[in-house]
XYZ file of N, CA and C in Angstrom:
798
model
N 11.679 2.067 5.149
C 13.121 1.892 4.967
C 13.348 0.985 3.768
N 14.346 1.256 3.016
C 14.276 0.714 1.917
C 16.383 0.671 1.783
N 16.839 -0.655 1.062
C 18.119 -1.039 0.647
C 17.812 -1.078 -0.640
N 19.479 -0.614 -0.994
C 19.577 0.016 -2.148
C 20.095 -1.113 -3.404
N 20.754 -2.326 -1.995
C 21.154 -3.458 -2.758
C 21.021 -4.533 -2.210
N 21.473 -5.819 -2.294
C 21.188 -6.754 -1.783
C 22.245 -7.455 -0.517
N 22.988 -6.851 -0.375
C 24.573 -6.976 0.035
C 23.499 -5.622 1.502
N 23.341 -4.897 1.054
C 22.638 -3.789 2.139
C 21.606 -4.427 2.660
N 20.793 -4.889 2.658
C 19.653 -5.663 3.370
C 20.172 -6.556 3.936
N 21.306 -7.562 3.549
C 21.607 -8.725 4.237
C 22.420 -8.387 5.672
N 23.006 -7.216 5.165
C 24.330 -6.421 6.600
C 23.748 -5.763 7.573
N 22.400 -5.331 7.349
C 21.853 -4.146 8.341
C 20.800 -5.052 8.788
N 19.828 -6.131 8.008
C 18.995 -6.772 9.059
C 19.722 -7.702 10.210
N 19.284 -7.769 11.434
C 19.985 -8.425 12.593
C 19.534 -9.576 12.509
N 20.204 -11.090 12.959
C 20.125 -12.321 13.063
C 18.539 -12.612 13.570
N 18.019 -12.025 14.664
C 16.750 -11.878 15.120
C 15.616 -11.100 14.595
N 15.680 -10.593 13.242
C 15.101 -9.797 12.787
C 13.660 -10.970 12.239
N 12.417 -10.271 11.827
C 11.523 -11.307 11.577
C 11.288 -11.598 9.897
N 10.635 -12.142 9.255
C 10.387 -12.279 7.647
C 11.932 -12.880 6.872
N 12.788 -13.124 7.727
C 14.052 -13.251 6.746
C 14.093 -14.800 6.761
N 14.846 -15.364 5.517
C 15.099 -16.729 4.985
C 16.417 -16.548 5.223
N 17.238 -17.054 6.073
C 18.477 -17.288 6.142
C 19.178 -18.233 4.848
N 18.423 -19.151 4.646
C 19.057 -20.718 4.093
C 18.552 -20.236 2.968
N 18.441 -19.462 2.314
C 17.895 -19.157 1.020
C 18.090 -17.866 0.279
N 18.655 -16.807 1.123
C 19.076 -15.359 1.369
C 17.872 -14.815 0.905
N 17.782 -13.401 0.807
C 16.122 -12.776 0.497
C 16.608 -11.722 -0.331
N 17.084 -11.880 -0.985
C 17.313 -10.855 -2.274
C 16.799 -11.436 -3.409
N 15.693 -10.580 -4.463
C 15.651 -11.058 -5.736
C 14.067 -11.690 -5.551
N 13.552 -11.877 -6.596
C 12.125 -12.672 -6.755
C 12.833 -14.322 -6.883
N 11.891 -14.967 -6.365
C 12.379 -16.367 -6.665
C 11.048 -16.791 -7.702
N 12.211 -17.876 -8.543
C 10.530 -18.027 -9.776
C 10.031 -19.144 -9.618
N 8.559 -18.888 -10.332
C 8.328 -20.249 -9.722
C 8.719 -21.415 -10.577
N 9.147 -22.989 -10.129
C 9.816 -23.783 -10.576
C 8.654 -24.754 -10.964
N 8.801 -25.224 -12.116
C 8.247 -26.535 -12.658
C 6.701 -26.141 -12.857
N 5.911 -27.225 -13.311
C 5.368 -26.898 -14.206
C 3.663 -27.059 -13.418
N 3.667 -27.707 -12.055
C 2.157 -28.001 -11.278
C 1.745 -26.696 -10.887
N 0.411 -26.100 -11.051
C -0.206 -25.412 -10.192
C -1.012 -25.670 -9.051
N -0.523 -24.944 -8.045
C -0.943 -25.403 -6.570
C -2.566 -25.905 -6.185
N -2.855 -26.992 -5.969
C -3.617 -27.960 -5.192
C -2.871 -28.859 -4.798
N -1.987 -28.241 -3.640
C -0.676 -28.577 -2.772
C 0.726 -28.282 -3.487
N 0.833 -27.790 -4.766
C 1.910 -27.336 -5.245
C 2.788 -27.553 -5.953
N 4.368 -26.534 -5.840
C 5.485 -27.412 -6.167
C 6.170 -27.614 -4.781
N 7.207 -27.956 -5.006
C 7.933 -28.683 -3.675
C 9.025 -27.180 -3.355
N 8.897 -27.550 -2.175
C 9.428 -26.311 -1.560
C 10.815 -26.477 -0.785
N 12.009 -25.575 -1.296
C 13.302 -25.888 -0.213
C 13.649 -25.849 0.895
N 14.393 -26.462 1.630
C 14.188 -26.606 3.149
C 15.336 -25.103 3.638
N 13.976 -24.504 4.265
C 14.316 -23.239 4.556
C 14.132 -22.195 3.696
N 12.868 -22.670 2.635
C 12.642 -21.882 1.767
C 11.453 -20.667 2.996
N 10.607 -21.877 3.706
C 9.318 -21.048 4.610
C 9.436 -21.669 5.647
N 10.967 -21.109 6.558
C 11.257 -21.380 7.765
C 10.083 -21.137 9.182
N 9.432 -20.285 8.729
C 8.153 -19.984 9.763
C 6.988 -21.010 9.657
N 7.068 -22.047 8.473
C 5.712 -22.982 8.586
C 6.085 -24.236 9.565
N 4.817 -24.555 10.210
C 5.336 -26.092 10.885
C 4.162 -27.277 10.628
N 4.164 -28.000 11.042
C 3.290 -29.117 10.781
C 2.456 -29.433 12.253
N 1.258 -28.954 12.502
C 0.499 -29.621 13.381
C 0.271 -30.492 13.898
N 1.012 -31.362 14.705
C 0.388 -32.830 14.574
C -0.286 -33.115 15.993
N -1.237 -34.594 15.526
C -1.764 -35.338 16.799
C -1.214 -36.292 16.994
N -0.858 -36.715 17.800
C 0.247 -38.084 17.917
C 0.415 -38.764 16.798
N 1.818 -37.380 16.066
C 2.695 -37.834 15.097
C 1.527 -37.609 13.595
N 0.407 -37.537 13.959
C -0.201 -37.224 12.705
C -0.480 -36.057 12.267
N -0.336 -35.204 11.071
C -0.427 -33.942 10.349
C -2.031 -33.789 10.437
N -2.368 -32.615 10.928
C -3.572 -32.100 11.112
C -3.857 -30.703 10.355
N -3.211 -29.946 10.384
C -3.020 -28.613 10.030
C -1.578 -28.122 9.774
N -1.902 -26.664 8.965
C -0.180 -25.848 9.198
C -0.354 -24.992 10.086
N 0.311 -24.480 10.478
C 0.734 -23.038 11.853
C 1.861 -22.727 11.130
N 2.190 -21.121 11.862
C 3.079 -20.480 11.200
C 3.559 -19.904 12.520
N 5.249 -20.067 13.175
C 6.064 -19.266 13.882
C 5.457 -17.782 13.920
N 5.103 -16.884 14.874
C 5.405 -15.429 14.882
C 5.908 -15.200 16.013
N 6.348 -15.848 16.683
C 7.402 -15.702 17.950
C 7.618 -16.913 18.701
N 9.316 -16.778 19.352
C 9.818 -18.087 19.707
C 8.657 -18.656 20.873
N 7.877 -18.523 20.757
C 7.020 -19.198 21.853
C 5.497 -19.443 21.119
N 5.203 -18.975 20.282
C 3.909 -18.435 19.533
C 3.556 -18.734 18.245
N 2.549 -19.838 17.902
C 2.185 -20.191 16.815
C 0.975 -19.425 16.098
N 0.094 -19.359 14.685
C -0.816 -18.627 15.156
C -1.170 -19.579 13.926
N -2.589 -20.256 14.095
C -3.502 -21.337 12.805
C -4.646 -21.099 12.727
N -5.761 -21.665 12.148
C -6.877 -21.767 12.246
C -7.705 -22.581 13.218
N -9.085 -21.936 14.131
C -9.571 -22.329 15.376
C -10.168 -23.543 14.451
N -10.770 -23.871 13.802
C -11.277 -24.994 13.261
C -10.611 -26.408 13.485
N -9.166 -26.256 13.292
C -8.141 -27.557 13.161
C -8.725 -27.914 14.669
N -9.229 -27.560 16.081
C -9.130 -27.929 17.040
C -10.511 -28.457 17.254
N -11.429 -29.738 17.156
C -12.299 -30.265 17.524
C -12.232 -31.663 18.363
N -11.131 -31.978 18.554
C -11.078 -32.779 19.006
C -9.649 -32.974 20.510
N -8.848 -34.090 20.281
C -8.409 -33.709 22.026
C -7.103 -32.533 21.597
N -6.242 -32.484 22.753
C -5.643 -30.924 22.892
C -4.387 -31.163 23.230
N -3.640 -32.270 22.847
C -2.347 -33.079 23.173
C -1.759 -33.012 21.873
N -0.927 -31.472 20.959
C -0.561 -31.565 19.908
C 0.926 -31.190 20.553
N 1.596 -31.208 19.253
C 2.933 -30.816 18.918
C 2.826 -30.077 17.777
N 3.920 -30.004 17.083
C 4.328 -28.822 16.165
C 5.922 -29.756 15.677
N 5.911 -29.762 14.446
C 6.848 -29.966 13.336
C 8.010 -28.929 13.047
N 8.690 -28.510 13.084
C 9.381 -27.428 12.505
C 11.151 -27.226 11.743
N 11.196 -26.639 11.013
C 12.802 -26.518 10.053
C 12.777 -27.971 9.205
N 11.872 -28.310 8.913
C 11.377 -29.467 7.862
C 11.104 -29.116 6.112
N 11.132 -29.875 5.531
C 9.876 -29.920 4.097
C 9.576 -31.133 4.432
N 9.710 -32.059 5.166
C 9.146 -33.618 5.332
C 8.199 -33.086 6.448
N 7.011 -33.528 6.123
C 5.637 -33.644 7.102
C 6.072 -34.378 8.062
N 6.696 -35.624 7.943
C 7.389 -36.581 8.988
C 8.630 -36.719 8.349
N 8.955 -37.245 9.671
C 10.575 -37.762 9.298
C 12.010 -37.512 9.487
N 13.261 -37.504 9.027
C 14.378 -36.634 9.242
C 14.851 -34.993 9.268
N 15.185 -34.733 10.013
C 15.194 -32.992 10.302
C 14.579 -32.169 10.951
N 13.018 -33.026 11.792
C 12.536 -31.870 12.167
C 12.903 -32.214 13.567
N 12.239 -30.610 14.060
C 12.156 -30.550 15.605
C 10.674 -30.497 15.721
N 10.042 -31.184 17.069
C 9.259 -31.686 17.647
C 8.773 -30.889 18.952
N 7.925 -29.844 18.561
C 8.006 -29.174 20.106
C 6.404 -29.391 20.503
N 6.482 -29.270 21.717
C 5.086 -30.150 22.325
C 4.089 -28.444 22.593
N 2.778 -28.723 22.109
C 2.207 -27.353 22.465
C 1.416 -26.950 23.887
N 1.851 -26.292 24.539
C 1.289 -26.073 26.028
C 0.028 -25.461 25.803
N -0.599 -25.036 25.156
C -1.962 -24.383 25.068
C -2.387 -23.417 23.927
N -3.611 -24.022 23.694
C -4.831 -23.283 22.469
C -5.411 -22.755 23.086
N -5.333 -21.753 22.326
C -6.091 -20.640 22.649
C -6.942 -19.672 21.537
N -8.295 -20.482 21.443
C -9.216 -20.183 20.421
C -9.425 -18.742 20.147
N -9.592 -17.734 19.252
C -10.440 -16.649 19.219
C -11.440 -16.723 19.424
N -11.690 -15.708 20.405
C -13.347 -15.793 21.613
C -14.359 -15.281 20.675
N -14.369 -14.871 19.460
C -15.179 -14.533 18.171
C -15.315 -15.524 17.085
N -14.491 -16.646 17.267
C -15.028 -17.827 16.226
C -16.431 -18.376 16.771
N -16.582 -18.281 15.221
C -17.786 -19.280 15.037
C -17.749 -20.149 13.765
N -17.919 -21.069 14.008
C -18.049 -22.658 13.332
C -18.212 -22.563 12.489
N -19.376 -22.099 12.517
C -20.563 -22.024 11.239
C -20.205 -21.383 9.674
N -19.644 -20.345 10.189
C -19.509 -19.510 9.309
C -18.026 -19.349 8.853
N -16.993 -19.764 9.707
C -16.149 -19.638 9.877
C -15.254 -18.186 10.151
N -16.095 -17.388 10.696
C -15.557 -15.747 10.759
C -14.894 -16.404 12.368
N -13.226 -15.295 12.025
C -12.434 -15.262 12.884
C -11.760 -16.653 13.316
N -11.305 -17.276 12.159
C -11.089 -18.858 12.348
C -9.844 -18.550 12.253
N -9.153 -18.575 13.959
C -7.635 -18.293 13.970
C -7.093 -18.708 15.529
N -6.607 -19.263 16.021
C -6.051 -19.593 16.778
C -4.382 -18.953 17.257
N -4.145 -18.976 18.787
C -2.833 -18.787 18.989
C -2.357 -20.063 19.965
N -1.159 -20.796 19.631
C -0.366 -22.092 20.203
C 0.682 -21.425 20.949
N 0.551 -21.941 22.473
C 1.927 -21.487 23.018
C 2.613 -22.824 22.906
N 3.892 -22.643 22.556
C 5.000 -23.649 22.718
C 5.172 -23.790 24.331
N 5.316 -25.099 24.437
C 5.861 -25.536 25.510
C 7.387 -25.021 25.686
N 8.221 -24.895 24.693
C 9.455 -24.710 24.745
C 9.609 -23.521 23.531
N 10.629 -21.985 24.185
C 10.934 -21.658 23.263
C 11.564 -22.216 21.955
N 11.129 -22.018 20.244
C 12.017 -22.592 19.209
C 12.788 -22.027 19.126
N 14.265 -22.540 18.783
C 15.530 -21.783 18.504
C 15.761 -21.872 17.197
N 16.029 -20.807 17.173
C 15.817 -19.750 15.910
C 17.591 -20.327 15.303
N 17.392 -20.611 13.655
C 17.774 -21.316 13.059
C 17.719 -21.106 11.464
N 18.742 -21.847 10.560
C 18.623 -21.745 9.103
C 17.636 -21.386 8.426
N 16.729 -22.804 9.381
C 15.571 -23.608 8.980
C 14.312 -23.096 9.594
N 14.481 -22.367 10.801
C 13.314 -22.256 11.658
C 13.194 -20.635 12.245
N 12.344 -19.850 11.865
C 12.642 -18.443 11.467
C 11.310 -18.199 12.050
N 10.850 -16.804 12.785
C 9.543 -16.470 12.729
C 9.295 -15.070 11.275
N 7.607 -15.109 11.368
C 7.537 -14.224 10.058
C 7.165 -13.760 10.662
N 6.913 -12.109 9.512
C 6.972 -11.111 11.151
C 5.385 -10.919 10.746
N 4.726 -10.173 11.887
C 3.340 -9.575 11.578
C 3.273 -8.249 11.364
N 1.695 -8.177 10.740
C 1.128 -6.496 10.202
C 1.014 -6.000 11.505
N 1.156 -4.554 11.024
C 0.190 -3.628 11.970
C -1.888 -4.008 11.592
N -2.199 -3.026 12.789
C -3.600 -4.170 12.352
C -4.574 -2.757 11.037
N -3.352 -1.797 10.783
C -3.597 -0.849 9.788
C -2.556 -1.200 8.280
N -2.097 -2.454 8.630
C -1.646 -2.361 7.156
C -2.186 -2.976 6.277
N -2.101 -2.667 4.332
C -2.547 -2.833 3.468
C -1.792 -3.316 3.153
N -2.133 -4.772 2.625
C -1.116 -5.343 1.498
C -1.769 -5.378 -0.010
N -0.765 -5.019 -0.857
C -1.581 -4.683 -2.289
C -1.373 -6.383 -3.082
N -2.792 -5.555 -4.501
C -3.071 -6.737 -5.274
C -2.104 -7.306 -5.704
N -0.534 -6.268 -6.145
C -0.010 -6.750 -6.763
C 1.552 -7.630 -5.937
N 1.196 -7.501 -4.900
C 2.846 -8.156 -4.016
C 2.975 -9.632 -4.324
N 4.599 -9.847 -3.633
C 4.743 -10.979 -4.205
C 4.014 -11.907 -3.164
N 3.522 -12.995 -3.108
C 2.676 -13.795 -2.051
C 2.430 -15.298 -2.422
N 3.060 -15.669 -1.235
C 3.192 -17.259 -1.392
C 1.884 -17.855 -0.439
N 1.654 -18.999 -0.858
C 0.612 -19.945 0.001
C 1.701 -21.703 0.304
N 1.515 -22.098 0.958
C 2.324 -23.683 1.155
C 1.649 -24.245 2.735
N 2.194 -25.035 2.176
C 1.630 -26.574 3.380
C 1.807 -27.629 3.173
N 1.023 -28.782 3.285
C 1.142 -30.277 3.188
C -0.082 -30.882 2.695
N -0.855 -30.166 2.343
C -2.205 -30.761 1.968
C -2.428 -31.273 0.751
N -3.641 -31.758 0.799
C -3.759 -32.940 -0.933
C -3.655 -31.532 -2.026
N -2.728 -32.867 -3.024
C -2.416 -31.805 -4.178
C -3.792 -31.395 -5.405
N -4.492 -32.390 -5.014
C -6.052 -32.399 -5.820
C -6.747 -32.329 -4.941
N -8.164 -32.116 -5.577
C -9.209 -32.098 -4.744
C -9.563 -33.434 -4.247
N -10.065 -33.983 -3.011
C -10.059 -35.505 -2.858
C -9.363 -36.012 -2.847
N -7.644 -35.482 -3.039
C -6.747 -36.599 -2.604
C -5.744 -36.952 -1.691
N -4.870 -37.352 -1.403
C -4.401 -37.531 0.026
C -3.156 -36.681 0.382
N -2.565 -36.590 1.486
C -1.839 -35.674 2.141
C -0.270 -36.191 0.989
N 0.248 -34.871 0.970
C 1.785 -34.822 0.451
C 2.415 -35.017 1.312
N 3.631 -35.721 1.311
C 4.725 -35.674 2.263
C 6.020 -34.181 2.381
N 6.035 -33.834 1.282
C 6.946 -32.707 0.764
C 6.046 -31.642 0.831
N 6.561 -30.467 1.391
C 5.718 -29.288 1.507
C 5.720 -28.779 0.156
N 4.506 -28.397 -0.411
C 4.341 -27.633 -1.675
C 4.318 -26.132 -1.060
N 4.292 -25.219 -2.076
C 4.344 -23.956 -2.382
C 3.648 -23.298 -3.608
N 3.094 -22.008 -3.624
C 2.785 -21.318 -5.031
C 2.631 -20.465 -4.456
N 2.858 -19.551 -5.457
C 2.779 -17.790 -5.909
C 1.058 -17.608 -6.017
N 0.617 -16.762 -5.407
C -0.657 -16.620 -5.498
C -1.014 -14.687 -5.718
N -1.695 -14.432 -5.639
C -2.499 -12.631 -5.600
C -3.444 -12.112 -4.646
N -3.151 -11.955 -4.173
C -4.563 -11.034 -3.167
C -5.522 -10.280 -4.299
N -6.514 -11.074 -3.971
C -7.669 -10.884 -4.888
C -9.007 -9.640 -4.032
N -9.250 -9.146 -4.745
C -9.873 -7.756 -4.675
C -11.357 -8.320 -3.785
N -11.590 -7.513 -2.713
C -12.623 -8.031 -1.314
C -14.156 -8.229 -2.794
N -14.267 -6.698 -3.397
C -15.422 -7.025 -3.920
C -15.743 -7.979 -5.278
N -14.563 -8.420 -5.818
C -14.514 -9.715 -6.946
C -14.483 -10.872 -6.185
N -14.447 -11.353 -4.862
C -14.330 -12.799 -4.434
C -15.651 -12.149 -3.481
N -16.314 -11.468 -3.317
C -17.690 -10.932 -2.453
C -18.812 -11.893 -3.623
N -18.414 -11.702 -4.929
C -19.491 -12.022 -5.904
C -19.818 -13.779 -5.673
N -19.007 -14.496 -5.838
C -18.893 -16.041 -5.608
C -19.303 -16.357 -4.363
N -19.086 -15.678 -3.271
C -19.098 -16.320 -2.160
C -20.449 -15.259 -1.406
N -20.487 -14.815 -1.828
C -21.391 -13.504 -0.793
C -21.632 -13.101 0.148
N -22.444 -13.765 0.958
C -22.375 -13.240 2.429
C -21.747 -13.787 3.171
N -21.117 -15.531 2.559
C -20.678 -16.046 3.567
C -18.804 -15.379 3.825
N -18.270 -14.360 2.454
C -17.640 -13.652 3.178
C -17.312 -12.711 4.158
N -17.110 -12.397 5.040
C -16.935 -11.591 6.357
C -15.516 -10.523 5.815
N -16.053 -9.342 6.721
C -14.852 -8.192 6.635
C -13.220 -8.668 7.156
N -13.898 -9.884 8.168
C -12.642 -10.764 8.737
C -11.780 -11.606 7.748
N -12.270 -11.672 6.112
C -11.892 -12.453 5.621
C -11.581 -11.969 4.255
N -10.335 -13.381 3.692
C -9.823 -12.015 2.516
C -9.382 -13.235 1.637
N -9.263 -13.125 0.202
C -9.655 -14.096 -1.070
C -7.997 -13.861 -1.536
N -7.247 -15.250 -1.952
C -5.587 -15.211 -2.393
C -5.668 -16.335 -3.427
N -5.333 -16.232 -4.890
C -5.422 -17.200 -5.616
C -5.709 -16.817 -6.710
N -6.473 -17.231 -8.033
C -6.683 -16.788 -9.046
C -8.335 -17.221 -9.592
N -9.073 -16.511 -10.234
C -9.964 -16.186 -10.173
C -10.722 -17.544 -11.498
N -9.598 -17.593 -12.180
C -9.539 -18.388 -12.741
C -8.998 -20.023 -12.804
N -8.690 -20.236 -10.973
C -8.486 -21.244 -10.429
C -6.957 -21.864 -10.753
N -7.079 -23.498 -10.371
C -5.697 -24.142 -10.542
C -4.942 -23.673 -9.035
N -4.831 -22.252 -8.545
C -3.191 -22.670 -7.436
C -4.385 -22.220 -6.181
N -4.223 -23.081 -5.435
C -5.143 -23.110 -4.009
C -4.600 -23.530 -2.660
N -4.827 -23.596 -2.161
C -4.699 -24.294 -0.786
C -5.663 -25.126 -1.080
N -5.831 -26.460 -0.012
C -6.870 -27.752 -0.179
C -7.179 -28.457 0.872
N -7.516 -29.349 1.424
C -7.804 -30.281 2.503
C -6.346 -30.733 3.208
N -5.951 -30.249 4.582
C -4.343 -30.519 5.117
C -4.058 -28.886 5.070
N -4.067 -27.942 4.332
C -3.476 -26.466 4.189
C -4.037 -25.613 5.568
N -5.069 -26.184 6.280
C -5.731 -25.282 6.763
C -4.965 -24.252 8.221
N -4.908 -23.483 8.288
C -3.782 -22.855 9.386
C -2.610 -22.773 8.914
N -2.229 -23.086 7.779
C -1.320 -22.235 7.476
C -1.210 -21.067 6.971
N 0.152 -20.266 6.282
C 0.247 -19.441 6.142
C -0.146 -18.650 5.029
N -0.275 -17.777 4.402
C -0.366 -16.895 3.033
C 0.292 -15.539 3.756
N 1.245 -15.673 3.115
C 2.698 -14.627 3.151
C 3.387 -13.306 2.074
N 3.505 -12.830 2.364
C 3.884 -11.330 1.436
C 5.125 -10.844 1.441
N 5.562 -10.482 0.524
C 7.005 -10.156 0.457
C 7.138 -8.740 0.393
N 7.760 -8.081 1.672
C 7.437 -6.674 1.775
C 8.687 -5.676 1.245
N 8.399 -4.275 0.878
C 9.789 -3.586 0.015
C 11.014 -3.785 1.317
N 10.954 -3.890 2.036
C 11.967 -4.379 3.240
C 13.093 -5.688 2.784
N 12.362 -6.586 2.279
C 12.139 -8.066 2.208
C 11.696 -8.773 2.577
N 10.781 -8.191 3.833
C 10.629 -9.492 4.684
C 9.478 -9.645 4.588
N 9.507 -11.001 4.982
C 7.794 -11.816 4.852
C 6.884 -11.749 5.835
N 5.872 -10.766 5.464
C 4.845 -10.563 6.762
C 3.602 -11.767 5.912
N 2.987 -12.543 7.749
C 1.496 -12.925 7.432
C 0.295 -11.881 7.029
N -0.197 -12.410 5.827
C -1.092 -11.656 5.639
C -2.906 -12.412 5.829
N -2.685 -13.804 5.832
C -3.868 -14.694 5.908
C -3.637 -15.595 6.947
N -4.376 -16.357 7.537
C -4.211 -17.938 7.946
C -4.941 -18.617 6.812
N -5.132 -19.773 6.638
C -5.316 -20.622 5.671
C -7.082 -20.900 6.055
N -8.359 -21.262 5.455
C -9.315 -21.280 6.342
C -10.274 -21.897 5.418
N -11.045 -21.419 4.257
C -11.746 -22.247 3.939
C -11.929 -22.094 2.408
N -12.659 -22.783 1.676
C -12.775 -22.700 0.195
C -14.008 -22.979 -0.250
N -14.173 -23.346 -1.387
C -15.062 -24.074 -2.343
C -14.350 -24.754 -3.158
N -14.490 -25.595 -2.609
C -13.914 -26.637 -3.246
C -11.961 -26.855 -3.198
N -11.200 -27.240 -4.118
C -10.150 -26.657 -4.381
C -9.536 -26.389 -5.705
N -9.619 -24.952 -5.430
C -8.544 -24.603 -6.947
C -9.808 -24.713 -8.827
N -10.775 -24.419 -8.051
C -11.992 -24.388 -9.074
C -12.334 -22.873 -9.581
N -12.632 -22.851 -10.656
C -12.904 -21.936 -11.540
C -13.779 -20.788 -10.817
N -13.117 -19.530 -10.416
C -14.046 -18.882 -9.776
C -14.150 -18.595 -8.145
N -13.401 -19.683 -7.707
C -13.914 -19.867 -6.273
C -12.016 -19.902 -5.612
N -11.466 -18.745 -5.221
C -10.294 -19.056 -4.588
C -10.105 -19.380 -3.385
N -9.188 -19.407 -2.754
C -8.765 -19.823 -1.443
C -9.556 -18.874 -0.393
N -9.947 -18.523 0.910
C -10.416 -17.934 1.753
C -9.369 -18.169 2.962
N -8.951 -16.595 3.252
C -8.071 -16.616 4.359
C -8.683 -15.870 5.756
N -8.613 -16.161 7.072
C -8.634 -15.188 7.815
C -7.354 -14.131 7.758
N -8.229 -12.941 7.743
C -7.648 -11.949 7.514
C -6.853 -11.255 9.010
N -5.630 -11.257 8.526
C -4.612 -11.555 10.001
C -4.761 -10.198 10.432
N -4.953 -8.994 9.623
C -4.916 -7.387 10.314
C -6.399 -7.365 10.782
N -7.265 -8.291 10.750
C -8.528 -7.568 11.578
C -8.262 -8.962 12.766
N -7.177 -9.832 12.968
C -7.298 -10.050 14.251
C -5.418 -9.777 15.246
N -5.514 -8.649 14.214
C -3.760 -8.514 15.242
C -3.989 -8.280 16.895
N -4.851 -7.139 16.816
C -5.181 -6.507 18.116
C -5.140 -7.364 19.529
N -5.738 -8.656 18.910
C -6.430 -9.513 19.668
C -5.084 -10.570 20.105
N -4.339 -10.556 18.849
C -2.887 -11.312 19.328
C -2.085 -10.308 19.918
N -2.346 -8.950 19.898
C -1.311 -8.353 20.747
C -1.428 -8.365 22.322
N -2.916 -8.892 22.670
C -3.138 -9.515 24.058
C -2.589 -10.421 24.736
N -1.407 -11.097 23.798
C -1.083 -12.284 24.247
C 0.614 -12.083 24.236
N 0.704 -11.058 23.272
C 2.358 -11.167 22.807
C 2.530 -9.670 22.985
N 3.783 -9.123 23.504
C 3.912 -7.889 23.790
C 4.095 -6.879 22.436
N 4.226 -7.287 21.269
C 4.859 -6.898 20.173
C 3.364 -6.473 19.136
């Protein structure tokens, strides 16, 4: 299905519909602003990526998660080594502070195929203790079928809270960048075996815009001919950050839909 204008997409998608930016409308490419390339970014508007939230452990930022239903977070199994008493941040760009909502998480629930080591299938699902109400600011993104292709060339954002360099400390302001889905057998060469079919390369080949230390479980997002923003990654592991050669590493969200449709009727 496809609108012919922008005035048509905004009238026919419903208030509950998934991938849409209310507080920002979804017509048009947005460009990117200012002049940093992402190792944590540029700064992002509130309600620019209503589906990201902030992980925390009592009050402290651990990871990102991303909304895919008012009850349902979905991050990376890695962020969880330690105790199991989190919350969730949400309708923010402040990691802490004024604006957000605070919802307490009733249960992790690891993928029964992670492994540590390697990091294949590093994805997690969070039930909210409390449905989120859906808002300006606080939106779910919608998901793939576990047969869809997203191409090299779509539009695709990465954001979070993590250090903007390599080695350095957490941002308070959520960054953002425009990134590429990079081709399985050009990021196979750098990394080799330790890539998995579960896993899929977003960034530039020639480095600078990454995800980094703090990014992990969050999102990498696609802007579909619809408009709307489907997950296409969770956030998961690297070499390094934002180095020549070596891009971001996402779990690849269509080889574990199946496994979230066990949990969520949709």
């Amino acid at each position: 299905l496809e609108y012919n204008t922008c005035l048509d997409y905004i009238l026919l998608l419903s208030p509950s519909a998934c991938g849409t930016r209310p507080a920002m409308g979804n017509c048009g490419v947005r460009p990117i602003l200012g002049s940093h390339r992402i190792v944590g970014g540029v700064t992002a508007r509130r309600g620019e990526w209503p589906w990201i939230g902030s992980l925390q452990y009592r009050s402290l930022h651990r990871c990102g998660a991303t909304l895919i239903d008012r009850k349902w977070l979905l991050t990376a199994a890695h962020c969880f080594k330690g105790p199991i008493n989190w919350a969730v941040s949400l309708g923010s760009v402040l990691r802490t502070g004024v604006g957000a909502l605070i919802i307490p998480i009733h249960r992790v629930i690891i993928h029964p195929a992670f492994n540590g080591t390697n990091m294949d299938q590093d994805v997690a699902l969070l039930e909210l203790a409390l449905p989120a109400p859906m808002s300006n600011t606080i939106q779910r993104v919608c998901l793939p079928s576990p047969v869809h292709h997203f191409l090299k060339n779509a539009e695709c954002y990465i954001a979070g809270w993590g250090s903007m360099k390599e080695g350095g400390s957490l941002t308070n302001l959520l960054q953002n960048a425009a990134v590429k889905i990079i081709d399985q057998a050009d990021c196979q060469r750098p990394y080799r075996d330790a890539l998995t079919p579960n896993m899929m390369c977003a960034g530039y080949m020639e480095g600078g815009r990454d995800t980094c230390l703090g990014d992990s479980g969050g999102p990498l997002t696609c802007r579909q001919y619809s408009g709307q923003w489907f997950i296409a990654g969770v956030t998961s592991w690297g070499h390094g950050c934002g180095r020549i050669g070596f891009p971001g590493v996402y779990t690849r969200v269509t080889s574990v839909r199946t496994w979230i449709s066990t949990y969520l009727s949709f």
